[in-house]
GROMACS .gro file of N, CA and C in nm:
model
  453
    1UNK      N    1   0.110  -0.111  -0.007
    1UNK     CA    2  -0.007   0.002  -0.010
    1UNK      C    3   0.098   0.140   0.016
    2UNK      N    4   0.044   0.230  -0.097
    2UNK     CA    5   0.140   0.336  -0.083
    2UNK      C    6   0.116   0.424   0.018
    3UNK      N    7   0.198   0.535   0.043
    3UNK     CA    8   0.211   0.636   0.141
    3UNK      C    9   0.071   0.710   0.092
    4UNK      N   10   0.023   0.745  -0.017
    4UNK     CA   11  -0.073   0.832  -0.056
    4UNK      C   12  -0.203   0.777  -0.006
    5UNK      N   13  -0.214   0.635  -0.045
    5UNK     CA   14  -0.328   0.581   0.005
    5UNK      C   15  -0.376   0.556   0.138
    6UNK      N   16  -0.274   0.551   0.223
    6UNK     CA   17  -0.280   0.567   0.381
    6UNK      C   18  -0.294   0.718   0.437
    7UNK      N   19  -0.233   0.775   0.364
    7UNK     CA   20  -0.303   0.948   0.402
    7UNK      C   21  -0.447   0.946   0.368
    8UNK      N   22  -0.483   0.917   0.234
    8UNK     CA   23  -0.613   0.960   0.214
    8UNK      C   24  -0.695   0.843   0.294
    9UNK      N   25  -0.688   0.750   0.349
    9UNK     CA   26  -0.743   0.675   0.416
    9UNK      C   27  -0.777   0.720   0.591
   10UNK      N   28  -0.660   0.799   0.642
   10UNK     CA   29  -0.649   0.847   0.756
   10UNK      C   30  -0.736   0.976   0.741
   11UNK      N   31  -0.730   1.052   0.643
   11UNK     CA   32  -0.810   1.166   0.610
   11UNK      C   33  -0.965   1.131   0.623
   12UNK      N   34  -1.004   1.018   0.538
   12UNK     CA   35  -1.135   0.981   0.536
   12UNK      C   36  -1.179   0.914   0.682
   13UNK      N   37  -1.106   0.861   0.749
   13UNK     CA   38  -1.134   0.802   0.886
   13UNK      C   39  -1.124   0.924   0.993
   14UNK      N   40  -1.055   1.007   0.988
   14UNK     CA   41  -1.071   1.166   1.060
   14UNK      C   42  -1.208   1.227   1.052
   15UNK      N   43  -1.240   1.242   0.919
   15UNK     CA   44  -1.373   1.289   0.867
   15UNK      C   45  -1.479   1.224   0.928
   16UNK      N   46  -1.462   1.081   0.903
   16UNK     CA   47  -1.569   1.014   0.956
   16UNK      C   48  -1.582   1.020   1.087
   17UNK      N   49  -1.489   1.025   1.207
   17UNK     CA   50  -1.487   1.032   1.339
   17UNK      C   51  -1.553   1.187   1.378
   18UNK      N   52  -1.513   1.287   1.283
   18UNK     CA   53  -1.563   1.421   1.283
   18UNK      C   54  -1.698   1.415   1.294
   19UNK      N   55  -1.779   1.366   1.197
   19UNK     CA   56  -1.906   1.328   1.174
   19UNK      C   57  -1.975   1.263   1.283
   20UNK      N   58  -1.942   1.154   1.325
   20UNK     CA   59  -1.978   1.070   1.435
   20UNK      C   60  -2.008   1.184   1.585
   21UNK      N   61  -1.883   1.224   1.580
   21UNK     CA   62  -1.851   1.315   1.692
   21UNK      C   63  -1.965   1.426   1.690
   22UNK      N   64  -1.980   1.501   1.591
   22UNK     CA   65  -2.077   1.633   1.552
   22UNK      C   66  -2.213   1.541   1.562
   23UNK      N   67  -2.267   1.440   1.517
   23UNK     CA   68  -2.404   1.384   1.538
   23UNK      C   69  -2.406   1.336   1.727
   24UNK      N   70  -2.313   1.273   1.777
   24UNK     CA   71  -2.339   1.273   1.918
   24UNK      C   72  -2.321   1.398   1.983
   25UNK      N   73  -2.265   1.509   1.966
   25UNK     CA   74  -2.294   1.606   2.023
   25UNK      C   75  -2.405   1.669   2.008
   26UNK      N   76  -2.491   1.700   1.877
   26UNK     CA   77  -2.615   1.716   1.855
   26UNK      C   78  -2.712   1.639   1.937
   27UNK      N   79  -2.718   1.480   1.973
   27UNK     CA   80  -2.815   1.406   2.003
   27UNK      C   81  -2.787   1.459   2.172
   28UNK      N   82  -2.664   1.450   2.235
   28UNK     CA   83  -2.649   1.480   2.346
   28UNK      C   84  -2.723   1.610   2.404
   29UNK      N   85  -2.685   1.727   2.323
   29UNK     CA   86  -2.737   1.872   2.373
   29UNK      C   87  -2.883   1.840   2.353
   30UNK      N   88  -2.947   1.768   2.271
   30UNK     CA   89  -3.078   1.759   2.244
   30UNK      C   90  -3.161   1.703   2.365
   31UNK      N   91  -3.077   1.574   2.390
   31UNK     CA   92  -3.160   1.483   2.519
   31UNK      C   93  -3.116   1.570   2.644
   32UNK      N   94  -2.990   1.627   2.655
   32UNK     CA   95  -2.988   1.709   2.784
   32UNK      C   96  -3.086   1.832   2.780
   33UNK      N   97  -3.093   1.910   2.711
   33UNK     CA   98  -3.205   2.026   2.685
   33UNK      C   99  -3.331   1.980   2.726
   34UNK      N  100  -3.395   1.843   2.654
   34UNK     CA  101  -3.506   1.788   2.708
   34UNK      C  102  -3.555   1.778   2.854
   35UNK      N  103  -3.437   1.695   2.880
   35UNK     CA  104  -3.430   1.677   3.031
   35UNK      C  105  -3.427   1.815   3.115
   36UNK      N  106  -3.342   1.894   3.085
   36UNK     CA  107  -3.352   2.023   3.167
   36UNK      C  108  -3.488   2.076   3.161
   37UNK      N  109  -3.564   2.086   3.038
   37UNK     CA  110  -3.693   2.128   3.007
   37UNK      C  111  -3.775   2.077   3.125
   38UNK      N  112  -3.804   1.937   3.095
   38UNK     CA  113  -3.900   1.849   3.177
   38UNK      C  114  -3.868   1.865   3.315
   39UNK      N  115  -3.747   1.857   3.393
   39UNK     CA  116  -3.702   1.809   3.508
   39UNK      C  117  -3.648   1.935   3.583
   40UNK      N  118  -3.599   2.032   3.535
   40UNK     CA  119  -3.550   2.129   3.606
   40UNK      C  120  -3.663   2.272   3.572
   41UNK      N  121  -3.695   2.292   3.473
   41UNK     CA  122  -3.787   2.385   3.446
   41UNK      C  123  -3.940   2.366   3.489
   42UNK      N  124  -3.955   2.215   3.513
   42UNK     CA  125  -4.070   2.168   3.516
   42UNK      C  126  -4.193   2.169   3.434
   43UNK      N  127  -4.152   2.190   3.321
   43UNK     CA  128  -4.227   2.183   3.206
   43UNK      C  129  -4.268   2.038   3.136
   44UNK      N  130  -4.384   2.014   3.176
   44UNK     CA  131  -4.451   1.865   3.140
   44UNK      C  132  -4.449   1.848   2.980
   45UNK      N  133  -4.384   1.736   2.913
   45UNK     CA  134  -4.405   1.735   2.780
   45UNK      C  135  -4.537   1.706   2.752
   46UNK      N  136  -4.561   1.734   2.616
   46UNK     CA  137  -4.690   1.669   2.542
   46UNK      C  138  -4.649   1.544   2.482
   47UNK      N  139  -4.764   1.481   2.448
   47UNK     CA  140  -4.751   1.338   2.403
   47UNK      C  141  -4.662   1.325   2.279
   48UNK      N  142  -4.655   1.436   2.204
   48UNK     CA  143  -4.580   1.418   2.056
   48UNK      C  144  -4.411   1.462   2.106
   49UNK      N  145  -4.390   1.559   2.233
   49UNK     CA  146  -4.265   1.534   2.271
   49UNK      C  147  -4.193   1.396   2.328
   50UNK      N  148  -4.318   1.350   2.394
   50UNK     CA  149  -4.271   1.217   2.445
   50UNK      C  150  -4.233   1.094   2.318
   51UNK      N  151  -4.291   1.133   2.225
   51UNK     CA  152  -4.259   1.025   2.135
   51UNK      C  153  -4.110   1.076   2.058
   52UNK      N  154  -4.097   1.208   2.028
   52UNK     CA  155  -3.953   1.258   1.991
   52UNK      C  156  -3.863   1.236   2.083
   53UNK      N  157  -3.876   1.220   2.221
   53UNK     CA  158  -3.788   1.172   2.304
   53UNK      C  159  -3.746   1.027   2.298
   54UNK      N  160  -3.872   0.957   2.293
   54UNK     CA  161  -3.825   0.801   2.273
   54UNK      C  162  -3.711   0.796   2.138
   55UNK      N  163  -3.736   0.866   2.048
   55UNK     CA  164  -3.639   0.842   1.962
   55UNK      C  165  -3.520   0.924   1.945
   56UNK      N  166  -3.519   1.031   2.012
   56UNK     CA  167  -3.364   1.095   2.043
   56UNK      C  168  -3.297   1.026   2.160
   57UNK      N  169  -3.353   1.011   2.241
   57UNK     CA  170  -3.274   0.959   2.351
   57UNK      C  171  -3.179   0.859   2.364
   58UNK      N  172  -3.213   0.758   2.257
   58UNK     CA  173  -3.103   0.633   2.234
   58UNK      C  174  -2.974   0.682   2.158
   59UNK      N  175  -2.970   0.812   2.082
   59UNK     CA  176  -2.879   0.844   1.970
   59UNK      C  177  -2.764   0.883   2.045
   60UNK      N  178  -2.779   0.936   2.160
   60UNK     CA  179  -2.624   0.977   2.239
   60UNK      C  180  -2.568   0.858   2.285
   61UNK      N  181  -2.615   0.746   2.312
   61UNK     CA  182  -2.565   0.633   2.375
   61UNK      C  183  -2.508   0.569   2.247
   62UNK      N  184  -2.581   0.545   2.176
   62UNK     CA  185  -2.540   0.475   2.024
   62UNK      C  186  -2.430   0.537   1.953
   63UNK      N  187  -2.437   0.689   1.937
   63UNK     CA  188  -2.326   0.730   1.876
   63UNK      C  189  -2.197   0.787   1.973
   64UNK      N  190  -2.223   0.737   2.110
   64UNK     CA  191  -2.103   0.734   2.152
   64UNK      C  192  -2.026   0.600   2.168
   65UNK      N  193  -2.098   0.498   2.165
   65UNK     CA  194  -2.010   0.392   2.134
   65UNK      C  195  -1.955   0.396   2.029
   66UNK      N  196  -2.029   0.448   1.915
   66UNK     CA  197  -1.979   0.435   1.767
   66UNK      C  198  -1.843   0.526   1.755
   67UNK      N  199  -1.857   0.636   1.846
   67UNK     CA  200  -1.737   0.727   1.829
   67UNK      C  201  -1.618   0.649   1.881
   68UNK      N  202  -1.652   0.590   2.012
   68UNK     CA  203  -1.555   0.538   2.085
   68UNK      C  204  -1.437   0.416   2.000
   69UNK      N  205  -1.558   0.332   1.900
   69UNK     CA  206  -1.526   0.234   1.833
   69UNK      C  207  -1.474   0.262   1.668
   70UNK      N  208  -1.502   0.386   1.656
   70UNK     CA  209  -1.481   0.444   1.530
   70UNK      C  210  -1.558   0.373   1.421
   71UNK      N  211  -1.680   0.315   1.469
   71UNK     CA  212  -1.813   0.246   1.385
   71UNK      C  213  -1.847   0.340   1.303
   72UNK      N  214  -1.825   0.306   1.169
   72UNK     CA  215  -1.895   0.416   1.062
   72UNK      C  216  -2.010   0.353   1.004
   73UNK      N  217  -2.047   0.235   1.073
   73UNK     CA  218  -2.175   0.157   1.011
   73UNK      C  219  -2.285   0.170   1.104
   74UNK      N  220  -2.270   0.268   1.181
   74UNK     CA  221  -2.380   0.292   1.284
   74UNK      C  222  -2.504   0.387   1.209
   75UNK      N  223  -2.453   0.413   1.098
   75UNK     CA  224  -2.564   0.490   1.036
   75UNK      C  225  -2.685   0.391   1.024
   76UNK      N  226  -2.679   0.286   0.998
   76UNK     CA  227  -2.783   0.182   0.941
   76UNK      C  228  -2.877   0.169   1.063
   77UNK      N  229  -2.809   0.192   1.182
   77UNK     CA  230  -2.908   0.190   1.318
   77UNK      C  231  -2.963   0.323   1.360
   78UNK      N  232  -2.892   0.426   1.323
   78UNK     CA  233  -2.923   0.572   1.394
   78UNK      C  234  -3.038   0.639   1.276
   79UNK      N  235  -3.006   0.594   1.151
   79UNK     CA  236  -3.076   0.671   1.049
   79UNK      C  237  -3.246   0.622   1.053
   80UNK      N  238  -3.267   0.511   1.116
   80UNK     CA  239  -3.405   0.474   1.132
   80UNK      C  240  -3.484   0.535   1.231
   81UNK      N  241  -3.411   0.525   1.348
   81UNK     CA  242  -3.443   0.624   1.471
   81UNK      C  243  -3.478   0.757   1.428
   82UNK      N  244  -3.372   0.827   1.376
   82UNK     CA  245  -3.355   0.964   1.334
   82UNK      C  246  -3.489   0.990   1.261
   83UNK      N  247  -3.513   0.913   1.145
   83UNK     CA  248  -3.629   0.934   1.064
   83UNK      C  249  -3.775   0.952   1.095
   84UNK      N  250  -3.772   0.844   1.205
   84UNK     CA  251  -3.903   0.867   1.276
   84UNK      C  252  -3.937   0.987   1.374
   85UNK      N  253  -3.807   0.996   1.431
   85UNK     CA  254  -3.781   1.122   1.502
   85UNK      C  255  -3.831   1.244   1.429
   86UNK      N  256  -3.778   1.231   1.312
   86UNK     CA  257  -3.793   1.359   1.237
   86UNK      C  258  -3.919   1.369   1.185
   87UNK      N  259  -3.982   1.269   1.150
   87UNK     CA  260  -4.150   1.272   1.099
   87UNK      C  261  -4.209   1.311   1.211
   88UNK      N  262  -4.202   1.266   1.328
   88UNK     CA  263  -4.277   1.360   1.461
   88UNK      C  264  -4.289   1.480   1.468
   89UNK      N  265  -4.149   1.494   1.466
   89UNK     CA  266  -4.103   1.652   1.504
   89UNK      C  267  -4.155   1.745   1.391
   90UNK      N  268  -4.142   1.674   1.257
   90UNK     CA  269  -4.214   1.755   1.160
   90UNK      C  270  -4.367   1.794   1.175
   91UNK      N  271  -4.437   1.654   1.206
   91UNK     CA  272  -4.600   1.668   1.263
   91UNK      C  273  -4.601   1.762   1.345
   92UNK      N  274  -4.509   1.800   1.422
   92UNK     CA  275  -4.550   1.876   1.571
   92UNK      C  276  -4.505   1.998   1.551
   93UNK      N  277  -4.411   2.039   1.447
   93UNK     CA  278  -4.385   2.148   1.391
   93UNK      C  279  -4.555   2.205   1.309
   94UNK      N  280  -4.593   2.151   1.206
   94UNK     CA  281  -4.658   2.207   1.163
   94UNK      C  282  -4.798   2.199   1.268
   95UNK      N  283  -4.837   2.133   1.330
   95UNK     CA  284  -4.919   2.159   1.440
   95UNK      C  285  -4.918   2.281   1.521
   96UNK      N  286  -4.773   2.319   1.544
   96UNK     CA  287  -4.747   2.428   1.645
   96UNK      C  288  -4.782   2.531   1.558
   97UNK      N  289  -4.759   2.522   1.408
   97UNK     CA  290  -4.771   2.656   1.341
   97UNK      C  291  -4.919   2.664   1.261
   98UNK      N  292  -4.980   2.566   1.321
   98UNK     CA  293  -5.134   2.578   1.292
   98UNK      C  294  -5.172   2.516   1.132
   99UNK      N  295  -5.064   2.470   1.085
   99UNK     CA  296  -5.068   2.415   0.944
   99UNK      C  297  -5.202   2.273   0.944
  100UNK      N  298  -5.189   2.197   1.065
  100UNK     CA  299  -5.246   2.108   1.068
  100UNK      C  300  -5.352   2.133   1.152
  101UNK      N  301  -5.506   2.092   1.131
  101UNK     CA  302  -5.598   2.133   1.217
  101UNK      C  303  -5.611   2.095   1.360
  102UNK      N  304  -5.655   2.178   1.436
  102UNK     CA  305  -5.649   2.135   1.586
  102UNK      C  306  -5.754   2.036   1.598
  103UNK      N  307  -5.844   2.001   1.507
  103UNK     CA  308  -5.916   1.886   1.557
  103UNK      C  309  -5.888   1.781   1.541
  104UNK      N  310  -5.728   1.714   1.505
  104UNK     CA  311  -5.674   1.632   1.523
  104UNK      C  312  -5.538   1.649   1.606
  105UNK      N  313  -5.552   1.705   1.683
  105UNK     CA  314  -5.439   1.775   1.778
  105UNK      C  315  -5.401   1.634   1.905
  106UNK      N  316  -5.328   1.593   1.895
  106UNK     CA  317  -5.314   1.480   1.996
  106UNK      C  318  -5.293   1.535   2.162
  107UNK      N  319  -5.267   1.645   2.161
  107UNK     CA  320  -5.209   1.690   2.312
  107UNK      C  321  -5.276   1.772   2.368
  108UNK      N  322  -5.402   1.818   2.322
  108UNK     CA  323  -5.492   1.960   2.395
  108UNK      C  324  -5.583   1.876   2.504
  109UNK      N  325  -5.622   1.792   2.476
  109UNK     CA  326  -5.719   1.706   2.559
  109UNK      C  327  -5.668   1.676   2.711
  110UNK      N  328  -5.567   1.629   2.709
  110UNK     CA  329  -5.492   1.620   2.866
  110UNK      C  330  -5.367   1.673   2.834
  111UNK      N  331  -5.314   1.745   2.908
  111UNK     CA  332  -5.156   1.797   2.932
  111UNK      C  333  -5.129   1.913   2.850
  112UNK      N  334  -4.998   1.956   2.840
  112UNK     CA  335  -4.966   2.089   2.774
  112UNK      C  336  -5.033   2.097   2.631
  113UNK      N  337  -5.049   2.217   2.569
  113UNK     CA  338  -5.094   2.241   2.424
  113UNK      C  339  -4.981   2.264   2.369
  114UNK      N  340  -4.986   2.216   2.246
  114UNK     CA  341  -4.861   2.207   2.154
  114UNK      C  342  -4.839   2.371   2.077
  115UNK      N  343  -4.940   2.451   2.113
  115UNK     CA  344  -4.907   2.558   2.046
  115UNK      C  345  -4.931   2.699   2.158
  116UNK      N  346  -4.901   2.673   2.272
  116UNK     CA  347  -4.889   2.756   2.370
  116UNK      C  348  -4.745   2.815   2.396
  117UNK      N  349  -4.731   2.941   2.452
  117UNK     CA  350  -4.619   2.991   2.495
  117UNK      C  351  -4.515   2.906   2.574
  118UNK      N  352  -4.539   2.782   2.619
  118UNK     CA  353  -4.439   2.692   2.684
  118UNK      C  354  -4.395   2.628   2.578
  119UNK      N  355  -4.414   2.618   2.462
  119UNK     CA  356  -4.340   2.549   2.353
  119UNK      C  357  -4.262   2.643   2.282
  120UNK      N  358  -4.221   2.757   2.368
  120UNK     CA  359  -4.113   2.853   2.296
  120UNK      C  360  -3.983   2.827   2.392
  121UNK      N  361  -3.868   2.848   2.348
  121UNK     CA  362  -3.737   2.834   2.411
  121UNK      C  363  -3.679   2.962   2.356
  122UNK      N  364  -3.701   3.061   2.411
  122UNK     CA  365  -3.635   3.181   2.384
  122UNK      C  366  -3.732   3.212   2.251
  123UNK      N  367  -3.665   3.241   2.117
  123UNK     CA  368  -3.703   3.269   2.008
  123UNK      C  369  -3.784   3.151   1.896
  124UNK      N  370  -3.729   3.018   1.956
  124UNK     CA  371  -3.748   2.897   1.878
  124UNK      C  372  -3.868   2.839   1.947
  125UNK      N  373  -3.946   2.783   1.872
  125UNK     CA  374  -4.048   2.681   1.929
  125UNK      C  375  -3.955   2.537   1.942
  126UNK      N  376  -3.981   2.481   2.055
  126UNK     CA  377  -3.933   2.355   2.079
  126UNK      C  378  -3.952   2.257   1.964
  127UNK      N  379  -4.078   2.236   1.901
  127UNK     CA  380  -4.098   2.135   1.793
  127UNK      C  381  -4.014   2.184   1.672
  128UNK      N  382  -3.990   2.280   1.652
  128UNK     CA  383  -3.866   2.319   1.536
  128UNK      C  384  -3.727   2.286   1.559
  129UNK      N  385  -3.694   2.298   1.695
  129UNK     CA  386  -3.542   2.289   1.732
  129UNK      C  387  -3.557   2.121   1.732
  130UNK      N  388  -3.680   2.061   1.778
  130UNK     CA  389  -3.615   1.893   1.776
  130UNK      C  390  -3.600   1.891   1.617
  131UNK      N  391  -3.711   1.924   1.513
  131UNK     CA  392  -3.706   1.907   1.354
  131UNK      C  393  -3.563   1.931   1.324
  132UNK      N  394  -3.525   2.060   1.365
  132UNK     CA  395  -3.369   2.085   1.297
  132UNK      C  396  -3.259   2.013   1.344
  133UNK      N  397  -3.299   1.959   1.492
  133UNK     CA  398  -3.178   1.854   1.516
  133UNK      C  399  -3.173   1.709   1.454
  134UNK      N  400  -3.301   1.655   1.443
  134UNK     CA  401  -3.296   1.549   1.345
  134UNK      C  402  -3.271   1.560   1.217
  135UNK      N  403  -3.285   1.679   1.153
  135UNK     CA  404  -3.287   1.704   1.041
  135UNK      C  405  -3.091   1.685   1.006
  136UNK      N  406  -3.031   1.765   1.093
  136UNK     CA  407  -2.893   1.768   1.096
  136UNK      C  408  -2.808   1.642   1.134
  137UNK      N  409  -2.895   1.567   1.224
  137UNK     CA  410  -2.844   1.431   1.250
  137UNK      C  411  -2.858   1.341   1.130
  138UNK      N  412  -2.966   1.334   1.071
  138UNK     CA  413  -2.980   1.274   0.929
  138UNK      C  414  -2.903   1.297   0.810
  139UNK      N  415  -2.849   1.460   0.809
  139UNK     CA  416  -2.738   1.486   0.725
  139UNK      C  417  -2.604   1.404   0.759
  140UNK      N  418  -2.555   1.445   0.868
  140UNK     CA  419  -2.451   1.378   0.930
  140UNK      C  420  -2.463   1.210   0.857
  141UNK      N  421  -2.557   1.168   0.915
  141UNK     CA  422  -2.546   1.027   0.900
  141UNK      C  423  -2.570   0.963   0.755
  142UNK      N  424  -2.619   1.048   0.661
  142UNK     CA  425  -2.606   1.023   0.524
  142UNK      C  426  -2.488   1.044   0.485
  143UNK      N  427  -2.391   1.157   0.525
  143UNK     CA  428  -2.279   1.182   0.468
  143UNK      C  429  -2.179   1.067   0.524
  144UNK      N  430  -2.211   1.015   0.643
  144UNK     CA  431  -2.130   0.891   0.695
  144UNK      C  432  -2.172   0.769   0.608
  145UNK      N  433  -2.276   0.758   0.580
  145UNK     CA  434  -2.330   0.654   0.482
  145UNK      C  435  -2.239   0.646   0.346
  146UNK      N  436  -2.230   0.762   0.287
  146UNK     CA  437  -2.150   0.775   0.168
  146UNK      C  438  -1.988   0.742   0.171
  147UNK      N  439  -1.937   0.738   0.328
  147UNK     CA  440  -1.825   0.747   0.345
  147UNK      C  441  -1.740   0.827   0.290
  148UNK      N  442  -1.616   0.797   0.231
  148UNK     CA  443  -1.531   0.888   0.152
  148UNK      C  444  -1.560   0.910   0.005
  149UNK      N  445  -1.643   0.874  -0.023
  149UNK     CA  446  -1.707   0.856  -0.177
  149UNK      C  447  -1.711   1.037  -0.228
  150UNK      N  448  -1.691   1.041  -0.324
  150UNK     CA  449  -1.693   1.203  -0.375
  150UNK      C  450  -1.834   1.202  -0.419
  151UNK      N  451  -1.882   1.346  -0.434
  151UNK     CA  452  -1.987   1.382  -0.469
  151UNK      C  453  -1.999   1.362  -0.622
   0.00000   0.00000   0.00000
């Protein structure tokens, strides 16, 4: 094996690890943020938030192990979880912005409302933050799945 091939493989490995680390950091920040909002701030999550958490919370653990082992095949497990979470967060965002009718709103009957001020974190609504985080993780996992191949 030539020195150029080894250098190229090292660059691809470093890039893959950086992608894994970025996805792990995003998932960890999102999970800790959800726990902070629920446990420290005392804001009860609606049912759609619970579903999003169910798909976000395993990601920091999976991605941490993948970072430790430099496992670039983790995308096979992360993509399905992140895709389902992305779909729920997208639905929740549509509900928050009033695109989806309130007649089919799953969280107003019992628990917090999806459209209240409690769903805001500063300037950004929580459903949109979740949607953007899942989007970023999906993009990173797609890049990881492509490996070192060029566009």
